[in-house]
Every structure is written in structure tokens, then in C-alpha cells.
Amino acid sequence: MLDIIDQYDTERKISFESFPEKYHTKQYLYYQCSGQGPYFGQAAWFSMYHHEDVPSARDRYHGELRRIIKVLNGVLSDKEYLVGGKCSYADLSFITWCNIAPGILGADAEEVKQDNPYYAAWMDRLLARPAVQKTLKDKERLAPPDKKYKLDHRVDEEEEKAIVEKTMRCSGATGCSAAASTAVQ
């Protein structure tokens, strides 16, 4: 993603040249990659796809999902965006997983939103951006019918192995990169 930002965001519409903003933006991107992505992914897997219900795993990753949202809520308690008073690639990197978090959390989603008002307002601001709306619509439109987002779709063990194999070959950042490159253009 950083190479896309360097190549296409020459006017620094969603990035920064100045210190410390340049490095704080990278810090939040790394938080997304090392915290949000893996934990939200595990929460989604054990809530919707694993071939059997494993309450201890589901509960653990739902707890991590809540913790990450709570951290973001705290960071956003006195600002509209993560860094420098503007929407940056760091903010945009969180959209894909945050957008499906309500589906992962199910009935608890509204409680999490109410408990984290700064996070909820931030997501509303990000999702209201025309470039984000366009990217999410394009992503939905271009997804093959059998790959559309499904809630509570348990897979059998053979399907699970195929999903894991494919996931190991793919980068999880493609949705983020698409949103960032669209936002710059």
C-alpha cells in the first residue's frame, strides 16, 4: 500500500510529508495490519465459516474485536481522524473490516457502537466519503456470486481447507489498496 501512496498521492491528499504525521500514519497502518486485520479475520472465521461452532475461539476473537474498537475509540476521542486532522490512508485502511464488523458481532453490534461513539462517528464519516462508497459498491458488484459476503455460512472441512489454502496465497490488503488508490484519484 505504501508504494501506491508514494506513487499516486504526490499532492499528499491522504498522506503526509511532515514529521511526525508521516510516521504516525504508518503507525496506524501497522496497527491495522497487525491488530485489526488478524483479529477481525479470526472473529469472522470462527463466527461465520468454521465448520463447527467453537465458543471459546469465537468469544476470544469477539473480545479482541471489541478491544481494538475501544482503542480506536480512545484515540478518536479528541479528533475526527487518526492523524493530522484529515482523512489519510491510515483511516482508509480500517474500512474493509470495520464495515463488516456488525455482521461478525451480530446482536452485539449495536452495543459496541453505543459504547464507542467516537469510533462510530469516525466510521460514519469514512463511509460517507464518495470514493469509499464507490469502492465498496464496485467491490460488491465485482465479487462473484459465490463469494458475496454471507453471514453464518458454516463450511464443511473440505471447503475450509480450500479457503485456508487460497487465503495463504492472497494478500489481505487488496481491499485497502483499492480504497486508497480510488481516494487519491
PDB file of C-alpha atoms in Angstrom:
ATOM      1  CA  MET A   1       0.000   0.000   0.000  1.00  0.00           C
ATOM      2  CA  LEU A   2       2.793   2.444   0.813  1.00  0.00           C
ATOM      3  CA  ASP A   3       4.175   2.162  -2.719  1.00  0.00           C
ATOM      4  CA  ILE A   4       0.734   3.079  -4.108  1.00  0.00           C
ATOM      5  CA  ILE A   5       0.582   6.086  -1.785  1.00  0.00           C
ATOM      6  CA  ASP A   6       4.074   7.241  -2.788  1.00  0.00           C
ATOM      7  CA  GLN A   7       3.347   6.816  -6.490  1.00  0.00           C
ATOM      8  CA  TYR A   8      -0.162   8.289  -6.729  1.00  0.00           C
ATOM      9  CA  ASP A   9      -0.584  10.661  -3.792  1.00  0.00           C
ATOM     10  CA  THR A  10       2.000  13.199  -4.874  1.00  0.00           C
ATOM     11  CA  GLU A  11      -0.214  16.064  -3.622  1.00  0.00           C
ATOM     12  CA  ARG A  12      -0.459  14.363  -0.193  1.00  0.00           C
ATOM     13  CA  LYS A  13      -4.257  14.328  -0.165  1.00  0.00           C
ATOM     14  CA  ILE A  14      -4.347  11.214   2.027  1.00  0.00           C
ATOM     15  CA  SER A  15      -0.777  11.149   3.324  1.00  0.00           C
ATOM     16  CA  PHE A  16       1.772  13.450   4.926  1.00  0.00           C
ATOM     17  CA  GLU A  17       5.272  14.635   4.157  1.00  0.00           C
ATOM     18  CA  SER A  18       5.793  16.301   7.545  1.00  0.00           C
ATOM     19  CA  PHE A  19       7.135  14.836  10.764  1.00  0.00           C
ATOM     20  CA  PRO A  20       5.579  13.374  12.962  1.00  0.00           C
ATOM     21  CA  GLU A  21       2.400  12.886  10.882  1.00  0.00           C
ATOM     22  CA  LYS A  22       4.184  10.826   8.238  1.00  0.00           C
ATOM     23  CA  TYR A  23       5.286   8.306  10.860  1.00  0.00           C
ATOM     24  CA  HIS A  24       2.081   8.365  12.910  1.00  0.00           C
ATOM     25  CA  THR A  25       0.154   7.466   9.765  1.00  0.00           C
ATOM     26  CA  LYS A  26       2.433   4.463   9.219  1.00  0.00           C
ATOM     27  CA  GLN A  27       1.990   3.534  12.886  1.00  0.00           C
ATOM     28  CA  TYR A  28      -1.790   3.281  12.451  1.00  0.00           C
ATOM     29  CA  LEU A  29      -1.413   1.350   9.210  1.00  0.00           C
ATOM     30  CA  TYR A  30       0.774  -1.155  11.077  1.00  0.00           C
ATOM     31  CA  TYR A  31      -1.826  -1.329  13.856  1.00  0.00           C
ATOM     32  CA  GLN A  32      -4.416  -2.169  11.222  1.00  0.00           C
ATOM     33  CA  CYS A  33      -2.187  -4.839   9.664  1.00  0.00           C
ATOM     34  CA  SER A  34      -1.044  -6.433  12.923  1.00  0.00           C
ATOM     35  CA  GLY A  35      -4.134  -5.944  15.073  1.00  0.00           C
ATOM     36  CA  GLN A  36      -7.356  -5.261  13.262  1.00  0.00           C
ATOM     37  CA  GLY A  37      -6.815  -7.482  10.210  1.00  0.00           C
ATOM     38  CA  PRO A  38      -5.774 -10.673  12.011  1.00  0.00           C
ATOM     39  CA  TYR A  39      -8.194 -10.385  14.932  1.00  0.00           C
ATOM     40  CA  PHE A  40     -11.215  -9.304  12.893  1.00  0.00           C
ATOM     41  CA  GLY A  41     -10.360 -12.068  10.431  1.00  0.00           C
ATOM     42  CA  GLN A  42     -10.280 -14.699  13.163  1.00  0.00           C
ATOM     43  CA  ALA A  43     -13.522 -13.337  14.623  1.00  0.00           C
ATOM     44  CA  ALA A  44     -15.144 -13.626  11.193  1.00  0.00           C
ATOM     45  CA  TRP A  45     -13.783 -17.122  10.668  1.00  0.00           C
ATOM     46  CA  PHE A  46     -14.981 -18.540  13.974  1.00  0.00           C
ATOM     47  CA  SER A  47     -18.308 -16.673  13.820  1.00  0.00           C
ATOM     48  CA  MET A  48     -19.262 -17.450  10.243  1.00  0.00           C
ATOM     49  CA  TYR A  49     -17.128 -20.011   8.458  1.00  0.00           C
ATOM     50  CA  HIS A  50     -15.509 -22.613  10.704  1.00  0.00           C
ATOM     51  CA  HIS A  51     -17.123 -25.998  10.143  1.00  0.00           C
ATOM     52  CA  GLU A  52     -18.067 -26.325  13.814  1.00  0.00           C
ATOM     53  CA  ASP A  53     -19.041 -23.852  16.495  1.00  0.00           C
ATOM     54  CA  VAL A  54     -16.129 -23.239  18.887  1.00  0.00           C
ATOM     55  CA  PRO A  55     -17.491 -20.848  21.523  1.00  0.00           C
ATOM     56  CA  SER A  56     -14.135 -20.276  23.245  1.00  0.00           C
ATOM     57  CA  ALA A  57     -12.468 -19.208  19.976  1.00  0.00           C
ATOM     58  CA  ARG A  58     -15.442 -17.122  18.871  1.00  0.00           C
ATOM     59  CA  ASP A  59     -15.624 -15.387  22.264  1.00  0.00           C
ATOM     60  CA  ARG A  60     -11.870 -14.732  22.338  1.00  0.00           C
ATOM     61  CA  TYR A  61     -11.819 -13.060  18.936  1.00  0.00           C
ATOM     62  CA  HIS A  62     -15.023 -11.138  19.579  1.00  0.00           C
ATOM     63  CA  GLY A  63     -13.255  -9.816  22.684  1.00  0.00           C
ATOM     64  CA  GLU A  64     -10.239  -8.796  20.605  1.00  0.00           C
ATOM     65  CA  LEU A  65     -12.514  -7.127  18.059  1.00  0.00           C
ATOM     66  CA  ARG A  66     -14.115  -5.118  20.867  1.00  0.00           C
ATOM     67  CA  ARG A  67     -10.694  -4.254  22.322  1.00  0.00           C
ATOM     68  CA  ILE A  68      -9.388  -2.915  19.014  1.00  0.00           C
ATOM     69  CA  ILE A  69     -12.524  -0.835  18.519  1.00  0.00           C
ATOM     70  CA  LYS A  70     -12.153   0.502  22.078  1.00  0.00           C
ATOM     71  CA  VAL A  71      -8.526   1.513  21.408  1.00  0.00           C
ATOM     72  CA  LEU A  72      -9.596   3.347  18.234  1.00  0.00           C
ATOM     73  CA  ASN A  73     -12.445   4.988  20.143  1.00  0.00           C
ATOM     74  CA  GLY A  74      -9.948   6.317  22.691  1.00  0.00           C
ATOM     75  CA  VAL A  75      -7.610   7.635  20.006  1.00  0.00           C
ATOM     76  CA  LEU A  76     -10.532   9.354  18.272  1.00  0.00           C
ATOM     77  CA  SER A  77     -12.000  10.878  21.435  1.00  0.00           C
ATOM     78  CA  ASP A  78     -10.487  14.287  20.682  1.00  0.00           C
ATOM     79  CA  LYS A  79     -10.166  14.248  16.893  1.00  0.00           C
ATOM     80  CA  GLU A  80     -12.063  13.388  13.731  1.00  0.00           C
ATOM     81  CA  TYR A  81      -9.326  11.367  12.016  1.00  0.00           C
ATOM     82  CA  LEU A  82      -6.372   9.333  13.231  1.00  0.00           C
ATOM     83  CA  VAL A  83      -3.630  11.735  12.126  1.00  0.00           C
ATOM     84  CA  GLY A  84      -3.236  15.380  11.201  1.00  0.00           C
ATOM     85  CA  GLY A  85      -6.877  16.452  11.096  1.00  0.00           C
ATOM     86  CA  LYS A  86      -7.643  14.864   7.729  1.00  0.00           C
ATOM     87  CA  CYS A  87      -8.648  11.532   6.301  1.00  0.00           C
ATOM     88  CA  SER A  88      -5.489   9.588   5.496  1.00  0.00           C
ATOM     89  CA  TYR A  89      -4.604   6.184   4.142  1.00  0.00           C
ATOM     90  CA  ALA A  90      -4.391   5.030   7.758  1.00  0.00           C
ATOM     91  CA  ASP A  91      -8.081   5.800   8.283  1.00  0.00           C
ATOM     92  CA  LEU A  92      -9.000   4.195   4.966  1.00  0.00           C
ATOM     93  CA  SER A  93      -7.103   1.009   5.801  1.00  0.00           C
ATOM     94  CA  PHE A  94      -9.595   0.202   8.572  1.00  0.00           C
ATOM     95  CA  ILE A  95     -12.725   0.424   6.413  1.00  0.00           C
ATOM     96  CA  THR A  96     -12.973  -3.079   4.983  1.00  0.00           C
ATOM     97  CA  TRP A  97     -13.002  -4.912   8.310  1.00  0.00           C
ATOM     98  CA  CYS A  98     -14.908  -2.202  10.201  1.00  0.00           C
ATOM     99  CA  ASN A  99     -17.586  -2.275   7.536  1.00  0.00           C
ATOM    100  CA  ILE A 100     -18.290  -5.956   8.139  1.00  0.00           C
ATOM    101  CA  ALA A 101     -17.760  -5.897  11.931  1.00  0.00           C
ATOM    102  CA  PRO A 102     -21.522  -5.590  12.600  1.00  0.00           C
ATOM    103  CA  GLY A 103     -22.072  -8.825  10.678  1.00  0.00           C
ATOM    104  CA  ILE A 104     -19.365 -10.542  12.702  1.00  0.00           C
ATOM    105  CA  LEU A 105     -20.721  -9.280  16.030  1.00  0.00           C
ATOM    106  CA  GLY A 106     -24.342  -9.978  15.210  1.00  0.00           C
ATOM    107  CA  ALA A 107     -26.687  -8.930  18.010  1.00  0.00           C
ATOM    108  CA  ASP A 108     -23.824  -7.273  19.950  1.00  0.00           C
ATOM    109  CA  ALA A 109     -23.056  -4.788  17.151  1.00  0.00           C
ATOM    110  CA  GLU A 110     -25.388  -2.053  18.382  1.00  0.00           C
ATOM    111  CA  GLU A 111     -23.983  -2.262  21.916  1.00  0.00           C
ATOM    112  CA  VAL A 112     -20.420  -1.958  20.606  1.00  0.00           C
ATOM    113  CA  LYS A 113     -21.430   1.072  18.534  1.00  0.00           C
ATOM    114  CA  GLN A 114     -23.093   2.750  21.533  1.00  0.00           C
ATOM    115  CA  ASP A 115     -20.109   2.013  23.789  1.00  0.00           C
ATOM    116  CA  ASN A 116     -17.707   3.556  21.239  1.00  0.00           C
ATOM    117  CA  PRO A 117     -19.303   6.782  19.954  1.00  0.00           C
ATOM    118  CA  TYR A 118     -16.096   8.356  18.590  1.00  0.00           C
ATOM    119  CA  TYR A 119     -15.285   5.215  16.637  1.00  0.00           C
ATOM    120  CA  ALA A 120     -18.880   5.054  15.328  1.00  0.00           C
ATOM    121  CA  ALA A 121     -18.808   8.714  14.228  1.00  0.00           C
ATOM    122  CA  TRP A 122     -15.419   8.154  12.530  1.00  0.00           C
ATOM    123  CA  MET A 123     -16.766   5.163  10.607  1.00  0.00           C
ATOM    124  CA  ASP A 124     -19.833   7.177   9.583  1.00  0.00           C
ATOM    125  CA  ARG A 125     -17.541   9.951   8.255  1.00  0.00           C
ATOM    126  CA  LEU A 126     -15.388   7.476   6.350  1.00  0.00           C
ATOM    127  CA  LEU A 127     -18.328   5.555   4.887  1.00  0.00           C
ATOM    128  CA  ALA A 128     -19.937   8.830   3.756  1.00  0.00           C
ATOM    129  CA  ARG A 129     -16.955   9.691   1.551  1.00  0.00           C
ATOM    130  CA  PRO A 130     -17.874   9.352  -2.152  1.00  0.00           C
ATOM    131  CA  ALA A 131     -14.665   7.474  -3.005  1.00  0.00           C
ATOM    132  CA  VAL A 132     -15.295   4.974  -0.213  1.00  0.00           C
ATOM    133  CA  GLN A 133     -18.915   4.475  -1.299  1.00  0.00           C
ATOM    134  CA  LYS A 134     -17.795   3.922  -4.885  1.00  0.00           C
ATOM    135  CA  THR A 135     -15.113   1.438  -3.861  1.00  0.00           C
ATOM    136  CA  LEU A 136     -17.485  -0.583  -1.674  1.00  0.00           C
ATOM    137  CA  LYS A 137     -20.131  -0.641  -4.417  1.00  0.00           C
ATOM    138  CA  ASP A 138     -17.530  -1.708  -7.009  1.00  0.00           C
ATOM    139  CA  LYS A 139     -16.231  -4.414  -4.686  1.00  0.00           C
ATOM    140  CA  GLU A 140     -19.753  -5.786  -4.155  1.00  0.00           C
ATOM    141  CA  ARG A 141     -20.611  -5.570  -7.855  1.00  0.00           C
ATOM    142  CA  LEU A 142     -17.416  -7.307  -8.965  1.00  0.00           C
ATOM    143  CA  ALA A 143     -17.500 -10.130  -6.423  1.00  0.00           C
ATOM    144  CA  PRO A 144     -18.501 -13.452  -7.975  1.00  0.00           C
ATOM    145  CA  PRO A 145     -21.958 -14.574  -6.729  1.00  0.00           C
ATOM    146  CA  ASP A 146     -20.474 -17.430  -4.694  1.00  0.00           C
ATOM    147  CA  LYS A 147     -18.030 -15.031  -2.994  1.00  0.00           C
ATOM    148  CA  LYS A 148     -20.558 -12.472  -1.767  1.00  0.00           C
ATOM    149  CA  TYR A 149     -20.395 -11.744   1.925  1.00  0.00           C
ATOM    150  CA  LYS A 150     -22.559 -14.270   3.769  1.00  0.00           C
ATOM    151  CA  LEU A 151     -23.466 -14.320   7.432  1.00  0.00           C
ATOM    152  CA  ASP A 152     -23.305 -17.559   9.377  1.00  0.00           C
ATOM    153  CA  HIS A 153     -22.206 -19.696   6.458  1.00  0.00           C
ATOM    154  CA  ARG A 154     -20.641 -22.775   8.001  1.00  0.00           C
ATOM    155  CA  VAL A 155     -18.385 -24.700   5.667  1.00  0.00           C
ATOM    156  CA  ASP A 156     -17.518 -28.359   5.679  1.00  0.00           C
ATOM    157  CA  GLU A 157     -13.936 -29.480   6.313  1.00  0.00           C
ATOM    158  CA  GLU A 158     -13.106 -29.734   2.592  1.00  0.00           C
ATOM    159  CA  GLU A 159     -14.328 -26.180   1.917  1.00  0.00           C
ATOM    160  CA  GLU A 160     -12.396 -24.993   4.969  1.00  0.00           C
ATOM    161  CA  LYS A 161      -9.130 -26.432   3.621  1.00  0.00           C
ATOM    162  CA  ALA A 162      -9.719 -24.755   0.230  1.00  0.00           C
ATOM    163  CA  ILE A 163     -10.407 -21.385   1.887  1.00  0.00           C
ATOM    164  CA  VAL A 164      -7.296 -21.641   4.054  1.00  0.00           C
ATOM    165  CA  GLU A 165      -5.139 -22.570   1.034  1.00  0.00           C
ATOM    166  CA  LYS A 166      -6.461 -19.660  -1.005  1.00  0.00           C
ATOM    167  CA  THR A 167      -6.043 -17.254   1.919  1.00  0.00           C
ATOM    168  CA  MET A 168      -2.419 -18.281   2.335  1.00  0.00           C
ATOM    169  CA  ARG A 169      -1.787 -17.275  -1.299  1.00  0.00           C
ATOM    170  CA  CYS A 170      -3.605 -13.926  -1.136  1.00  0.00           C
ATOM    171  CA  SER A 171      -2.808 -10.584   0.410  1.00  0.00           C
ATOM    172  CA  GLY A 172      -5.373  -9.252   2.873  1.00  0.00           C
ATOM    173  CA  ALA A 173      -4.588  -5.638   1.955  1.00  0.00           C
ATOM    174  CA  THR A 174      -6.115  -5.576  -1.535  1.00  0.00           C
ATOM    175  CA  GLY A 175      -9.379  -4.042  -0.379  1.00  0.00           C
ATOM    176  CA  CYS A 176      -7.460  -1.352   1.478  1.00  0.00           C
ATOM    177  CA  SER A 177      -5.246  -0.622  -1.506  1.00  0.00           C
ATOM    178  CA  ALA A 178      -8.236  -0.252  -3.804  1.00  0.00           C
ATOM    179  CA  ALA A 179      -9.886   2.235  -1.452  1.00  0.00           C
ATOM    180  CA  ALA A 180      -6.676   4.239  -1.081  1.00  0.00           C
ATOM    181  CA  SER A 181      -5.911   4.431  -4.784  1.00  0.00           C
ATOM    182  CA  THR A 182      -9.514   5.425  -5.572  1.00  0.00           C
ATOM    183  CA  ALA A 183      -9.475   8.081  -2.848  1.00  0.00           C
ATOM    184  CA  VAL A 184      -6.395   9.738  -4.351  1.00  0.00           C
ATOM    185  CA  GLN A 185      -7.739   9.844  -7.893  1.00  0.00           C
TER     186      GLN A 185
END
